[in-house]
């Protein structure tokens, strides 16, 4: 907890709660665009990530049953070989999503720092 008289705590108390709520709403409203921008930047900056995305797309094209499993409905049966392909696909997809979550996490820290600096807290 902040000590009384601390410049930082005084600044935090002075912040208008409405301004904070507006920021939260603005972020919620534009999250899909922000998320898309982050993924575009990630593909440009991380060759391994871009390669992973390409390989996943190639797997989806080469093995149409993958999308039947992940996006279809109803019953489906797979051979042992197809099951192994889907398993590998899902594993690679998990790796890709982990990279994306890390990027969003770090972007949040960066954006949060910039925001705090802008309002004079840092």
mmCIF file of N, CA, C and O in Angstrom, residues 4-98:
data_model
loop_
_atom_site.group_PDB
_atom_site.id
_atom_site.type_symbol
_atom_site.label_atom_id
_atom_site.label_comp_id
_atom_site.label_asym_id
_atom_site.label_seq_id
_atom_site.Cartn_x
_atom_site.Cartn_y
_atom_site.Cartn_z
ATOM 1 N N UNK A 4 0.959 7.575 3.095
ATOM 2 C CA UNK A 4 0.333 8.905 3.010
ATOM 3 C C UNK A 4 1.412 9.915 2.662
ATOM 4 O O UNK A 4 2.524 9.851 3.172
ATOM 5 N N UNK A 5 1.086 10.844 1.800
ATOM 6 C CA UNK A 5 2.037 11.867 1.410
ATOM 7 C C UNK A 5 2.913 11.461 0.237
ATOM 8 O O UNK A 5 3.631 12.269 -0.304
ATOM 9 N N UNK A 6 2.878 10.216 -0.140
ATOM 10 C CA UNK A 6 3.642 9.740 -1.287
ATOM 11 C C UNK A 6 3.080 10.392 -2.540
ATOM 12 O O UNK A 6 1.882 10.379 -2.772
ATOM 13 N N UNK A 7 3.947 10.979 -3.348
ATOM 14 C CA UNK A 7 3.510 11.675 -4.562
ATOM 15 C C UNK A 7 2.736 10.724 -5.466
ATOM 16 O O UNK A 7 1.700 11.097 -6.027
ATOM 17 N N UNK A 8 3.206 9.500 -5.589
ATOM 18 C CA UNK A 8 2.529 8.533 -6.447
ATOM 19 C C UNK A 8 1.121 8.250 -5.939
ATOM 20 O O UNK A 8 0.172 8.265 -6.712
ATOM 21 N N UNK A 9 0.967 8.026 -4.634
ATOM 22 C CA UNK A 9 -0.364 7.722 -4.113
ATOM 23 C C UNK A 9 -1.287 8.924 -4.242
ATOM 24 O O UNK A 9 -2.468 8.769 -4.525
ATOM 25 N N UNK A 10 -0.754 10.129 -4.049
ATOM 26 C CA UNK A 10 -1.584 11.321 -4.214
ATOM 27 C C UNK A 10 -2.063 11.442 -5.652
ATOM 28 O O UNK A 10 -3.211 11.781 -5.904
ATOM 29 N N UNK A 11 -1.188 11.151 -6.595
ATOM 30 C CA UNK A 11 -1.557 11.219 -8.015
ATOM 31 C C UNK A 11 -2.613 10.168 -8.324
ATOM 32 O O UNK A 11 -3.558 10.429 -9.049
ATOM 33 N N UNK A 12 -2.473 8.974 -7.753
ATOM 34 C CA UNK A 12 -3.448 7.908 -7.986
ATOM 35 C C UNK A 12 -4.812 8.313 -7.438
ATOM 36 O O UNK A 12 -5.828 8.041 -8.043
ATOM 37 N N UNK A 13 -4.829 8.958 -6.283
ATOM 38 C CA UNK A 13 -6.088 9.388 -5.682
ATOM 39 C C UNK A 13 -6.732 10.468 -6.535
ATOM 40 O O UNK A 13 -7.940 10.530 -6.679
ATOM 41 N N UNK A 14 -5.908 11.324 -7.156
ATOM 42 C CA UNK A 14 -6.425 12.417 -7.963
ATOM 43 C C UNK A 14 -7.025 11.949 -9.291
ATOM 44 O O UNK A 14 -7.770 12.681 -9.928
ATOM 45 N N UNK A 15 -6.648 10.754 -9.732
ATOM 46 C CA UNK A 15 -7.168 10.279 -11.012
ATOM 47 C C UNK A 15 -8.684 10.150 -10.950
ATOM 48 O O UNK A 15 -9.233 9.626 -9.985
ATOM 49 N N UNK A 16 -9.319 10.621 -11.973
ATOM 50 C CA UNK A 16 -10.770 10.555 -12.049
ATOM 51 C C UNK A 16 -11.168 9.131 -12.439
ATOM 52 O O UNK A 16 -10.730 8.620 -13.453
ATOM 53 N N UNK A 17 -11.994 8.494 -11.642
ATOM 54 C CA UNK A 17 -12.406 7.115 -11.909
ATOM 55 C C UNK A 17 -13.095 7.009 -13.267
ATOM 56 O O UNK A 17 -12.937 6.025 -13.969
ATOM 57 N N UNK A 18 -13.810 8.017 -13.669
ATOM 58 C CA UNK A 18 -14.485 8.007 -14.965
ATOM 59 C C UNK A 18 -13.480 7.901 -16.095
ATOM 60 O O UNK A 18 -13.685 7.173 -17.057
ATOM 61 N N UNK A 19 -12.344 8.615 -15.978
ATOM 62 C CA UNK A 19 -11.310 8.542 -17.005
ATOM 63 C C UNK A 19 -10.790 7.115 -17.142
ATOM 64 O O UNK A 19 -10.583 6.623 -18.236
ATOM 65 N N UNK A 20 -10.581 6.445 -16.005
ATOM 66 C CA UNK A 20 -10.110 5.075 -16.034
ATOM 67 C C UNK A 20 -11.138 4.165 -16.694
ATOM 68 O O UNK A 20 -10.799 3.352 -17.538
ATOM 69 N N UNK A 21 -12.397 4.313 -16.325
ATOM 70 C CA UNK A 21 -13.461 3.489 -16.912
ATOM 71 C C UNK A 21 -13.566 3.729 -18.408
ATOM 72 O O UNK A 21 -13.772 2.800 -19.173
ATOM 73 N N UNK A 22 -13.406 4.989 -18.820
ATOM 74 C CA UNK A 22 -13.428 5.289 -20.249
ATOM 75 C C UNK A 22 -12.299 4.573 -20.970
ATOM 76 O O UNK A 22 -12.476 4.053 -22.066
ATOM 77 N N UNK A 23 -11.119 4.541 -20.348
ATOM 78 C CA UNK A 23 -9.983 3.834 -20.946
ATOM 79 C C UNK A 23 -10.301 2.354 -21.104
ATOM 80 O O UNK A 23 -10.063 1.769 -22.158
ATOM 81 N N UNK A 24 -10.862 1.761 -20.067
ATOM 82 C CA UNK A 24 -11.219 0.343 -20.111
ATOM 83 C C UNK A 24 -12.207 0.086 -21.251
ATOM 84 O O UNK A 24 -12.045 -0.851 -22.029
ATOM 85 N N UNK A 25 -13.213 0.920 -21.380
ATOM 86 C CA UNK A 25 -14.205 0.758 -22.439
ATOM 87 C C UNK A 25 -13.581 0.938 -23.826
ATOM 88 O O UNK A 25 -13.905 0.215 -24.757
ATOM 89 N N UNK A 26 -12.690 1.922 -23.945
ATOM 90 C CA UNK A 26 -12.020 2.138 -25.233
ATOM 91 C C UNK A 26 -11.195 0.916 -25.616
ATOM 92 O O UNK A 26 -11.177 0.512 -26.774
ATOM 93 N N UNK A 27 -10.518 0.340 -24.646
ATOM 94 C CA UNK A 27 -9.717 -0.858 -24.925
ATOM 95 C C UNK A 27 -10.631 -2.017 -25.321
ATOM 96 O O UNK A 27 -10.358 -2.729 -26.286
ATOM 97 N N UNK A 28 -11.722 -2.206 -24.586
ATOM 98 C CA UNK A 28 -12.673 -3.271 -24.925
ATOM 99 C C UNK A 28 -13.223 -3.087 -26.336
ATOM 100 O O UNK A 28 -13.315 -4.035 -27.107
ATOM 101 N N UNK A 29 -13.591 -1.857 -26.661
ATOM 102 C CA UNK A 29 -14.188 -1.570 -27.967
ATOM 103 C C UNK A 29 -13.220 -1.810 -29.124
ATOM 104 O O UNK A 29 -13.643 -2.171 -30.215
ATOM 105 N N UNK A 30 -11.944 -1.583 -28.888
ATOM 106 C CA UNK A 30 -10.994 -1.713 -29.999
ATOM 107 C C UNK A 30 -10.062 -2.910 -29.842
ATOM 108 O O UNK A 30 -9.068 -3.027 -30.559
ATOM 109 N N UNK A 31 -10.390 -3.839 -28.935
ATOM 110 C CA UNK A 31 -9.496 -4.969 -28.687
ATOM 111 C C UNK A 31 -9.234 -5.806 -29.934
ATOM 112 O O UNK A 31 -8.102 -6.206 -30.186
ATOM 113 N N UNK A 32 -10.250 -6.096 -30.719
ATOM 114 C CA UNK A 32 -10.041 -6.946 -31.898
ATOM 115 C C UNK A 32 -9.044 -6.298 -32.867
ATOM 116 O O UNK A 32 -8.201 -6.985 -33.442
ATOM 117 N N UNK A 33 -9.130 -4.997 -33.029
ATOM 118 C CA UNK A 33 -8.197 -4.288 -33.897
ATOM 119 C C UNK A 33 -6.784 -4.293 -33.297
ATOM 120 O O UNK A 33 -5.797 -4.525 -34.006
ATOM 121 N N UNK A 34 -6.698 -4.061 -31.989
ATOM 122 C CA UNK A 34 -5.406 -4.091 -31.299
ATOM 123 C C UNK A 34 -4.785 -5.484 -31.432
ATOM 124 O O UNK A 34 -3.604 -5.628 -31.762
ATOM 125 N N UNK A 35 -5.589 -6.506 -31.186
ATOM 126 C CA UNK A 35 -5.126 -7.893 -31.284
ATOM 127 C C UNK A 35 -4.620 -8.188 -32.690
ATOM 128 O O UNK A 35 -3.548 -8.781 -32.861
ATOM 129 N N UNK A 36 -5.354 -7.767 -33.695
ATOM 130 C CA UNK A 36 -4.947 -7.982 -35.079
ATOM 131 C C UNK A 36 -3.620 -7.282 -35.371
ATOM 132 O O UNK A 36 -2.726 -7.869 -35.997
ATOM 133 N N UNK A 37 -3.485 -6.059 -34.904
ATOM 134 C CA UNK A 37 -2.236 -5.313 -35.099
ATOM 135 C C UNK A 37 -1.059 -6.029 -34.442
ATOM 136 O O UNK A 37 0.040 -6.098 -35.012
ATOM 137 N N UNK A 38 -1.281 -6.563 -33.253
ATOM 138 C CA UNK A 38 -0.223 -7.279 -32.540
ATOM 139 C C UNK A 38 0.207 -8.510 -33.339
ATOM 140 O O UNK A 38 1.405 -8.784 -33.483
ATOM 141 N N UNK A 39 -0.756 -9.252 -33.889
ATOM 142 C CA UNK A 39 -0.421 -10.452 -34.652
ATOM 143 C C UNK A 39 0.317 -10.105 -35.952
ATOM 144 O O UNK A 39 1.248 -10.803 -36.345
ATOM 145 N N UNK A 40 -0.087 -9.024 -36.602
ATOM 146 C CA UNK A 40 0.606 -8.584 -37.823
ATOM 147 C C UNK A 40 2.045 -8.215 -37.486
ATOM 148 O O UNK A 40 2.985 -8.624 -38.179
ATOM 149 N N UNK A 41 2.234 -7.453 -36.408
ATOM 150 C CA UNK A 41 3.580 -7.078 -35.977
ATOM 151 C C UNK A 41 4.404 -8.307 -35.615
ATOM 152 O O UNK A 41 5.588 -8.395 -35.949
ATOM 153 N N UNK A 42 3.784 -9.254 -34.929
ATOM 154 C CA UNK A 42 4.474 -10.475 -34.521
ATOM 155 C C UNK A 42 4.967 -11.242 -35.741
ATOM 156 O O UNK A 42 6.118 -11.706 -35.765
ATOM 157 N N UNK A 43 4.141 -11.364 -36.769
ATOM 158 C CA UNK A 43 4.559 -12.061 -37.992
ATOM 159 C C UNK A 43 5.726 -11.359 -38.677
ATOM 160 O O UNK A 43 6.599 -12.001 -39.240
ATOM 161 N N UNK A 44 5.735 -10.026 -38.620
ATOM 162 C CA UNK A 44 6.819 -9.257 -39.238
ATOM 163 C C UNK A 44 8.119 -9.380 -38.447
ATOM 164 O O UNK A 44 9.203 -9.385 -39.022
ATOM 165 N N UNK A 45 8.010 -9.470 -37.119
ATOM 166 C CA UNK A 45 9.186 -9.422 -36.257
ATOM 167 C C UNK A 45 9.746 -10.787 -35.882
ATOM 168 O O UNK A 45 10.906 -10.895 -35.520
ATOM 169 N N UNK A 46 8.936 -11.831 -35.952
ATOM 170 C CA UNK A 46 9.360 -13.154 -35.488
ATOM 171 C C UNK A 46 9.246 -14.154 -36.638
ATOM 172 O O UNK A 46 8.155 -14.651 -36.938
ATOM 173 N N UNK A 47 10.368 -14.468 -37.238
ATOM 174 C CA UNK A 47 10.392 -15.366 -38.403
ATOM 175 C C UNK A 47 9.886 -16.754 -38.036
ATOM 176 O O UNK A 47 9.155 -17.376 -38.808
ATOM 177 N N UNK A 48 10.243 -17.238 -36.860
ATOM 178 C CA UNK A 48 9.795 -18.569 -36.429
ATOM 179 C C UNK A 48 8.269 -18.606 -36.290
ATOM 180 O O UNK A 48 7.632 -19.589 -36.663
ATOM 181 N N UNK A 49 7.697 -17.538 -35.741
ATOM 182 C CA UNK A 49 6.243 -17.464 -35.597
ATOM 183 C C UNK A 49 5.570 -17.433 -36.965
ATOM 184 O O UNK A 49 4.604 -18.152 -37.206
ATOM 185 N N UNK A 50 6.103 -16.612 -37.870
ATOM 186 C CA UNK A 50 5.540 -16.519 -39.218
ATOM 187 C C UNK A 50 5.622 -17.871 -39.920
ATOM 188 O O UNK A 50 4.663 -18.295 -40.580
ATOM 189 N N UNK A 51 6.730 -18.566 -39.745
ATOM 190 C CA UNK A 51 6.902 -19.893 -40.333
ATOM 191 C C UNK A 51 5.901 -20.881 -39.744
ATOM 192 O O UNK A 51 5.305 -21.688 -40.461
ATOM 193 N N UNK A 52 5.680 -20.789 -38.441
ATOM 194 C CA UNK A 52 4.715 -21.666 -37.774
ATOM 195 C C UNK A 52 3.308 -21.435 -38.336
ATOM 196 O O UNK A 52 2.578 -22.390 -38.606
ATOM 197 N N UNK A 53 2.934 -20.170 -38.523
ATOM 198 C CA UNK A 53 1.622 -19.839 -39.089
ATOM 199 C C UNK A 53 1.476 -20.419 -40.495
ATOM 200 O O UNK A 53 0.429 -20.975 -40.844
ATOM 201 N N UNK A 54 2.523 -20.287 -41.281
ATOM 202 C CA UNK A 54 2.498 -20.812 -42.650
ATOM 203 C C UNK A 54 2.347 -22.330 -42.651
ATOM 204 O O UNK A 54 1.546 -22.880 -43.406
ATOM 205 N N UNK A 55 3.089 -23.002 -41.787
ATOM 206 C CA UNK A 55 3.015 -24.463 -41.721
ATOM 207 C C UNK A 55 1.634 -24.932 -41.259
ATOM 208 O O UNK A 55 1.124 -25.937 -41.769
ATOM 209 N N UNK A 56 1.037 -24.214 -40.322
ATOM 210 C CA UNK A 56 -0.315 -24.569 -39.883
ATOM 211 C C UNK A 56 -1.303 -24.408 -41.033
ATOM 212 O O UNK A 56 -2.174 -25.256 -41.233
ATOM 213 N N UNK A 57 -1.183 -23.326 -41.793
ATOM 214 C CA UNK A 57 -2.042 -23.114 -42.959
ATOM 215 C C UNK A 57 -1.855 -24.204 -44.002
ATOM 216 O O UNK A 57 -2.831 -24.675 -44.605
ATOM 217 N N UNK A 58 -0.616 -24.609 -44.211
ATOM 218 C CA UNK A 58 -0.332 -25.696 -45.162
ATOM 219 C C UNK A 58 -0.951 -27.004 -44.691
ATOM 220 O O UNK A 58 -1.488 -27.766 -45.503
ATOM 221 N N UNK A 59 -0.881 -27.265 -43.391
ATOM 222 C CA UNK A 59 -1.501 -28.485 -42.861
ATOM 223 C C UNK A 59 -3.006 -28.462 -43.085
ATOM 224 O O UNK A 59 -3.599 -29.479 -43.464
ATOM 225 N N UNK A 60 -3.637 -27.298 -42.865
ATOM 226 C CA UNK A 60 -5.085 -27.187 -43.067
ATOM 227 C C UNK A 60 -5.450 -27.432 -44.525
ATOM 228 O O UNK A 60 -6.468 -28.075 -44.810
ATOM 229 N N UNK A 61 -4.628 -26.944 -45.444
ATOM 230 C CA UNK A 61 -4.894 -27.149 -46.876
ATOM 231 C C UNK A 61 -4.655 -28.593 -47.287
ATOM 232 O O UNK A 61 -5.433 -29.168 -48.041
ATOM 233 N N UNK A 62 -3.572 -29.151 -46.803
ATOM 234 C CA UNK A 62 -3.197 -30.519 -47.192
ATOM 235 C C UNK A 62 -4.108 -31.578 -46.571
ATOM 236 O O UNK A 62 -4.367 -32.614 -47.168
ATOM 237 N N UNK A 63 -4.578 -31.291 -45.360
ATOM 238 C CA UNK A 63 -5.406 -32.248 -44.629
ATOM 239 C C UNK A 63 -6.727 -31.593 -44.256
ATOM 240 O O UNK A 63 -6.910 -31.130 -43.128
ATOM 241 N N UNK A 64 -7.694 -31.555 -45.169
ATOM 242 C CA UNK A 64 -8.971 -30.873 -44.901
ATOM 243 C C UNK A 64 -9.725 -31.418 -43.678
ATOM 244 O O UNK A 64 -10.529 -30.689 -43.077
ATOM 245 N N UNK A 65 -9.444 -32.630 -43.283
ATOM 246 C CA UNK A 65 -10.130 -33.201 -42.122
ATOM 247 C C UNK A 65 -9.775 -32.453 -40.837
ATOM 248 O O UNK A 65 -10.523 -32.505 -39.859
ATOM 249 N N UNK A 66 -8.654 -31.724 -40.840
ATOM 250 C CA UNK A 66 -8.293 -30.950 -39.648
ATOM 251 C C UNK A 66 -9.388 -29.931 -39.346
ATOM 252 O O UNK A 66 -9.836 -29.808 -38.199
ATOM 253 N N UNK A 67 -9.827 -29.211 -40.366
ATOM 254 C CA UNK A 67 -10.879 -28.211 -40.152
ATOM 255 C C UNK A 67 -12.215 -28.867 -39.845
ATOM 256 O O UNK A 67 -13.041 -28.289 -39.135
ATOM 257 N N UNK A 68 -12.430 -30.074 -40.337
ATOM 258 C CA UNK A 68 -13.651 -30.796 -39.977
ATOM 259 C C UNK A 68 -13.653 -31.077 -38.468
ATOM 260 O O UNK A 68 -14.688 -30.980 -37.819
ATOM 261 N N UNK A 69 -12.480 -31.410 -37.940
ATOM 262 C CA UNK A 69 -12.359 -31.699 -36.510
ATOM 263 C C UNK A 69 -12.488 -30.420 -35.693
ATOM 264 O O UNK A 69 -13.209 -30.376 -34.697
ATOM 265 N N UNK A 70 -11.793 -29.361 -36.114
ATOM 266 C CA UNK A 70 -11.722 -28.145 -35.298
ATOM 267 C C UNK A 70 -12.911 -27.210 -35.488
ATOM 268 O O UNK A 70 -13.237 -26.451 -34.579
ATOM 269 N N UNK A 71 -13.549 -27.236 -36.661
ATOM 270 C CA UNK A 71 -14.622 -26.280 -36.925
ATOM 271 C C UNK A 71 -15.938 -26.918 -37.352
ATOM 272 O O UNK A 71 -16.950 -26.244 -37.441
ATOM 273 N N UNK A 72 -15.921 -28.202 -37.643
ATOM 274 C CA UNK A 72 -17.120 -28.878 -38.118
ATOM 275 C C UNK A 72 -18.052 -29.253 -36.984
ATOM 276 O O UNK A 72 -17.833 -28.936 -35.819
ATOM 277 N N UNK A 73 -19.116 -29.939 -37.356
ATOM 278 C CA UNK A 73 -20.056 -30.424 -36.347
ATOM 279 C C UNK A 73 -20.473 -31.835 -36.725
ATOM 280 O O UNK A 73 -20.312 -32.269 -37.861
ATOM 281 N N UNK A 74 -20.983 -32.527 -35.766
ATOM 282 C CA UNK A 74 -21.418 -33.896 -36.009
ATOM 283 C C UNK A 74 -20.285 -34.889 -35.806
ATOM 284 O O UNK A 74 -19.165 -34.527 -35.462
ATOM 285 N N UNK A 75 -20.619 -36.129 -36.049
ATOM 286 C CA UNK A 75 -19.656 -37.209 -35.844
ATOM 287 C C UNK A 75 -18.601 -37.219 -36.942
ATOM 288 O O UNK A 75 -18.859 -36.829 -38.080
ATOM 289 N N UNK A 76 -17.413 -37.646 -36.567
ATOM 290 C CA UNK A 76 -16.310 -37.775 -37.514
ATOM 291 C C UNK A 76 -15.445 -38.935 -37.037
ATOM 292 O O UNK A 76 -15.316 -39.171 -35.846
ATOM 293 N N UNK A 77 -14.903 -39.663 -37.973
ATOM 294 C CA UNK A 77 -13.976 -40.725 -37.584
ATOM 295 C C UNK A 77 -12.661 -40.498 -38.317
ATOM 296 O O UNK A 77 -12.634 -39.989 -39.438
ATOM 297 N N UNK A 78 -11.597 -40.842 -37.641
ATOM 298 C CA UNK A 78 -10.264 -40.637 -38.186
ATOM 299 C C UNK A 78 -9.488 -41.938 -38.154
ATOM 300 O O UNK A 78 -9.670 -42.758 -37.253
ATOM 301 N N UNK A 79 -8.610 -42.087 -39.124
ATOM 302 C CA UNK A 79 -7.682 -43.202 -39.070
ATOM 303 C C UNK A 79 -6.624 -42.871 -38.022
ATOM 304 O O UNK A 79 -6.515 -41.719 -37.565
ATOM 305 N N UNK A 80 -5.821 -43.842 -37.657
ATOM 306 C CA UNK A 80 -4.744 -43.609 -36.688
ATOM 307 C C UNK A 80 -3.783 -42.548 -37.236
ATOM 308 O O UNK A 80 -3.316 -41.671 -36.488
ATOM 309 N N UNK A 81 -3.499 -42.580 -38.539
ATOM 310 C CA UNK A 81 -2.604 -41.605 -39.159
ATOM 311 C C UNK A 81 -3.210 -40.200 -39.118
ATOM 312 O O UNK A 81 -2.534 -39.225 -38.774
ATOM 313 N N UNK A 82 -4.485 -40.082 -39.434
ATOM 314 C CA UNK A 82 -5.163 -38.788 -39.383
ATOM 315 C C UNK A 82 -5.205 -38.245 -37.950
ATOM 316 O O UNK A 82 -5.009 -37.052 -37.728
ATOM 317 N N UNK A 83 -5.441 -39.154 -37.004
ATOM 318 C CA UNK A 83 -5.470 -38.741 -35.605
ATOM 319 C C UNK A 83 -4.115 -38.168 -35.194
ATOM 320 O O UNK A 83 -4.048 -37.142 -34.493
ATOM 321 N N UNK A 84 -3.039 -38.787 -35.613
ATOM 322 C CA UNK A 84 -1.695 -38.296 -35.300
ATOM 323 C C UNK A 84 -1.453 -36.932 -35.948
ATOM 324 O O UNK A 84 -0.852 -36.045 -35.337
ATOM 325 N N UNK A 85 -1.941 -36.729 -37.160
ATOM 326 C CA UNK A 85 -1.808 -35.437 -37.835
ATOM 327 C C UNK A 85 -2.566 -34.361 -37.073
ATOM 328 O O UNK A 85 -2.053 -33.259 -36.846
ATOM 329 N N UNK A 86 -3.775 -34.661 -36.650
ATOM 330 C CA UNK A 86 -4.574 -33.698 -35.867
ATOM 331 C C UNK A 86 -3.884 -33.402 -34.543
ATOM 332 O O UNK A 86 -3.819 -32.250 -34.108
ATOM 333 N N UNK A 87 -3.331 -34.419 -33.921
ATOM 334 C CA UNK A 87 -2.624 -34.224 -32.657
ATOM 335 C C UNK A 87 -1.435 -33.283 -32.843
ATOM 336 O O UNK A 87 -1.231 -32.345 -32.067
ATOM 337 N N UNK A 88 -0.648 -33.500 -33.903
ATOM 338 C CA UNK A 88 0.500 -32.628 -34.190
ATOM 339 C C UNK A 88 0.026 -31.200 -34.498
ATOM 340 O O UNK A 88 0.646 -30.234 -34.054
ATOM 341 N N UNK A 89 -1.047 -31.079 -35.240
ATOM 342 C CA UNK A 89 -1.607 -29.773 -35.571
ATOM 343 C C UNK A 89 -2.005 -29.034 -34.294
ATOM 344 O O UNK A 89 -1.668 -27.867 -34.112
ATOM 345 N N UNK A 90 -2.724 -29.719 -33.419
ATOM 346 C CA UNK A 90 -3.191 -29.095 -32.175
ATOM 347 C C UNK A 90 -2.000 -28.691 -31.291
ATOM 348 O O UNK A 90 -2.024 -27.633 -30.656
ATOM 349 N N UNK A 91 -0.965 -29.488 -31.272
ATOM 350 C CA UNK A 91 0.227 -29.172 -30.495
ATOM 351 C C UNK A 91 0.902 -27.912 -31.036
ATOM 352 O O UNK A 91 1.280 -27.011 -30.279
ATOM 353 N N UNK A 92 1.028 -27.836 -32.364
ATOM 354 C CA UNK A 92 1.623 -26.646 -32.991
ATOM 355 C C UNK A 92 0.734 -25.417 -32.780
ATOM 356 O O UNK A 92 1.231 -24.313 -32.574
ATOM 357 N N UNK A 93 -0.573 -25.618 -32.838
ATOM 358 C CA UNK A 93 -1.504 -24.514 -32.614
ATOM 359 C C UNK A 93 -1.359 -23.993 -31.178
ATOM 360 O O UNK A 93 -1.377 -22.782 -30.947
ATOM 361 N N UNK A 94 -1.199 -24.889 -30.229
ATOM 362 C CA UNK A 94 -0.995 -24.484 -28.833
ATOM 363 C C UNK A 94 0.286 -23.665 -28.700
ATOM 364 O O UNK A 94 0.308 -22.631 -28.019
ATOM 365 N N UNK A 95 1.378 -24.101 -29.355
ATOM 366 C CA UNK A 95 2.636 -23.353 -29.329
ATOM 367 C C UNK A 95 2.441 -21.950 -29.909
ATOM 368 O O UNK A 95 2.930 -20.962 -29.350
ATOM 369 N N UNK A 96 1.724 -21.864 -31.020
ATOM 370 C CA UNK A 96 1.452 -20.584 -31.676
ATOM 371 C C UNK A 96 0.661 -19.674 -30.743
ATOM 372 O O UNK A 96 0.989 -18.493 -30.573
ATOM 373 N N UNK A 97 -0.370 -20.201 -30.122
ATOM 374 C CA UNK A 97 -1.208 -19.403 -29.231
ATOM 375 C C UNK A 97 -0.449 -18.968 -27.983
ATOM 376 O O UNK A 97 -0.692 -17.880 -27.453
ATOM 377 N N UNK A 98 0.492 -19.773 -27.517
ATOM 378 C CA UNK A 98 1.316 -19.397 -26.376
ATOM 379 C C UNK A 98 2.191 -18.204 -26.739
ATOM 380 O O UNK A 98 2.316 -17.255 -25.953
#
